[in-house]
Amino acid sequence: MVAHAGDAGNAGSVLDPVRCGRYDAVFAFDDPDELVGAGLSCPACLEEATQLSVDVVDGELDARCSCQTCGSTWSLALRPKQLLRLSLDPPTTADVRWSLALPPTMLPPEIEDGWDA
Ligand SMILES: [Zn+2]
């Protein structure tokens, strides 16, 4: 008896690429690189070598992300402080790109607020 002959399931597929999920970015302005990199990592396979394309959608910061390892795509909601962190000191793991439509007014005017030095 061949019980599993017609079983066209997920055999062999370990990764399940994420499509079009939306997440809040979870790093802080003054977090170290490792935490920022982790905050940008792939939600499916946790790979940190991701590509981000930062844009403004409906007046909100939005980073469209893709994983170069498993092919997942998702988007991140960024706060202005997080955007500032990415622009001043981007993590080495992620490839961050900027939309030309990004208005400078999205950046917070007081950079010092949040520094604890
Ligand atoms: Zn991935």
Short mmCIF file of C-alpha atoms and ligand atoms in Angstrom, two decimals:
data_model
loop_
_atom_site.label_atom_id
_atom_site.label_comp_id
_atom_site.label_asym_id
_atom_site.label_seq_id
_atom_site.Cartn_x
_atom_site.Cartn_y
_atom_site.Cartn_z
CA MET A 1 0.00 0.00 0.00
CA VAL A 2 1.40 3.41 -1.00
CA ALA A 3 -0.26 5.72 1.44
CA HIS A 4 1.61 8.94 0.63
CA ALA A 5 1.89 8.68 -3.13
CA GLY A 6 -0.43 11.59 -3.92
CA ASP A 7 0.73 13.73 -1.04
CA ALA A 8 1.72 17.03 -2.69
CA GLY A 9 2.34 18.88 0.54
CA ASN A 10 5.21 20.98 1.80
CA ALA A 11 7.79 18.25 1.78
CA GLY A 12 11.23 19.67 1.28
CA SER A 13 10.13 23.24 1.85
CA VAL A 14 11.58 24.46 5.09
CA LEU A 15 11.36 28.16 4.46
CA ASP A 16 8.01 29.78 3.95
CA PRO A 17 8.68 33.15 2.30
CA VAL A 18 6.65 36.00 3.72
CA ARG A 19 4.69 38.12 1.26
CA CYS A 20 3.60 41.66 1.95
CA GLY A 21 3.47 41.52 5.73
CA ARG A 22 3.76 44.83 7.53
CA TYR A 23 5.69 45.21 10.75
CA ASP A 24 6.80 47.94 13.07
CA ALA A 25 10.53 48.41 13.09
CA VAL A 26 11.74 47.52 16.57
CA PHE A 27 15.05 49.26 17.10
CA ALA A 28 15.77 52.49 18.92
CA PHE A 29 17.67 55.52 17.71
CA ASP A 30 20.65 54.77 19.94
CA ASP A 31 20.67 50.99 19.66
CA PRO A 32 23.93 49.31 18.63
CA ASP A 33 24.34 48.00 15.11
CA GLU A 34 23.48 44.44 16.07
CA LEU A 35 20.05 45.43 17.33
CA VAL A 36 19.36 47.63 14.35
CA GLY A 37 20.43 44.83 12.03
CA ALA A 38 18.20 42.41 13.90
CA GLY A 39 15.31 44.85 13.60
CA LEU A 40 15.73 44.84 9.84
CA SER A 41 16.16 41.11 9.52
CA CYS A 42 13.95 38.82 7.46
CA PRO A 43 10.78 37.77 9.35
CA ALA A 44 10.86 34.36 7.66
CA CYS A 45 14.47 33.22 7.91
CA LEU A 46 16.01 35.91 10.19
CA GLU A 47 18.68 36.68 7.62
CA GLU A 48 20.08 40.17 8.16
CA ALA A 49 21.33 40.70 4.61
CA THR A 50 18.14 42.40 3.51
CA GLN A 51 17.43 45.22 1.11
CA LEU A 52 15.31 48.18 2.16
CA SER A 53 13.76 50.83 0.02
CA VAL A 54 12.60 53.73 2.16
CA ASP A 55 9.67 55.73 0.88
CA VAL A 56 6.75 57.79 2.10
CA VAL A 57 3.32 56.22 1.70
CA ASP A 58 0.28 58.26 2.70
CA GLY A 59 2.46 60.56 4.77
CA GLU A 60 4.01 57.69 6.70
CA LEU A 61 7.50 56.34 6.49
CA ASP A 62 7.52 52.96 4.92
CA ALA A 63 10.41 50.71 4.06
CA ARG A 64 9.83 48.01 1.52
CA CYS A 65 12.12 45.14 2.32
CA SER A 66 13.22 42.04 0.54
CA CYS A 67 15.32 39.13 1.67
CA GLN A 68 18.09 38.13 -0.66
CA THR A 69 18.25 34.67 0.87
CA CYS A 70 14.69 33.33 0.87
CA GLY A 71 12.88 35.85 -1.33
CA SER A 72 10.47 37.17 1.27
CA THR A 73 9.07 40.65 0.86
CA TRP A 74 7.58 42.75 3.60
CA SER A 75 7.34 46.34 4.72
CA LEU A 76 8.43 48.12 7.85
CA ALA A 77 6.77 51.11 9.46
CA LEU A 78 9.60 53.42 10.50
CA ARG A 79 9.45 56.23 13.00
CA PRO A 80 11.40 59.41 12.17
CA LYS A 81 14.04 58.59 14.79
CA GLN A 82 14.56 55.19 13.24
CA LEU A 83 14.89 56.77 9.84
CA LEU A 84 17.46 59.13 11.24
CA ARG A 85 19.41 56.23 12.68
CA LEU A 86 19.45 54.49 9.32
CA SER A 87 20.60 57.61 7.56
CA LEU A 88 23.31 58.56 10.07
CA ASP A 89 24.64 55.14 10.89
CA PRO A 90 23.17 52.36 8.77
CA PRO A 91 23.92 48.80 9.83
CA THR A 92 26.46 47.00 7.66
CA THR A 93 24.18 44.02 7.13
CA ALA A 94 21.25 45.70 5.41
CA ASP A 95 21.28 47.51 2.08
CA VAL A 96 19.30 50.69 2.72
CA ARG A 97 18.12 52.76 -0.23
CA TRP A 98 16.31 56.07 -0.20
CA SER A 99 13.44 57.29 -2.24
CA LEU A 100 14.09 60.63 -3.91
CA ALA A 101 10.62 61.65 -2.79
CA LEU A 102 11.65 61.55 0.84
CA PRO A 103 10.98 65.02 2.25
CA PRO A 104 13.59 66.36 4.70
CA THR A 105 10.73 67.46 6.94
CA MET A 106 10.21 63.82 7.89
CA LEU A 107 13.40 64.03 9.91
CA PRO A 108 13.06 65.23 13.50
CA PRO A 109 14.47 68.75 13.97
CA GLU A 110 16.15 68.06 17.31
CA ILE A 111 18.76 65.40 16.92
CA GLU A 112 20.02 65.80 20.47
CA ASP A 113 16.75 64.63 21.94
CA GLY A 114 17.43 60.99 22.65
CA TRP A 115 21.19 61.14 22.92
CA ASP A 116 22.32 60.13 26.36
CA ALA A 117 25.96 61.10 26.25
ZN ZN B 1 14.58 35.45 4.40
#
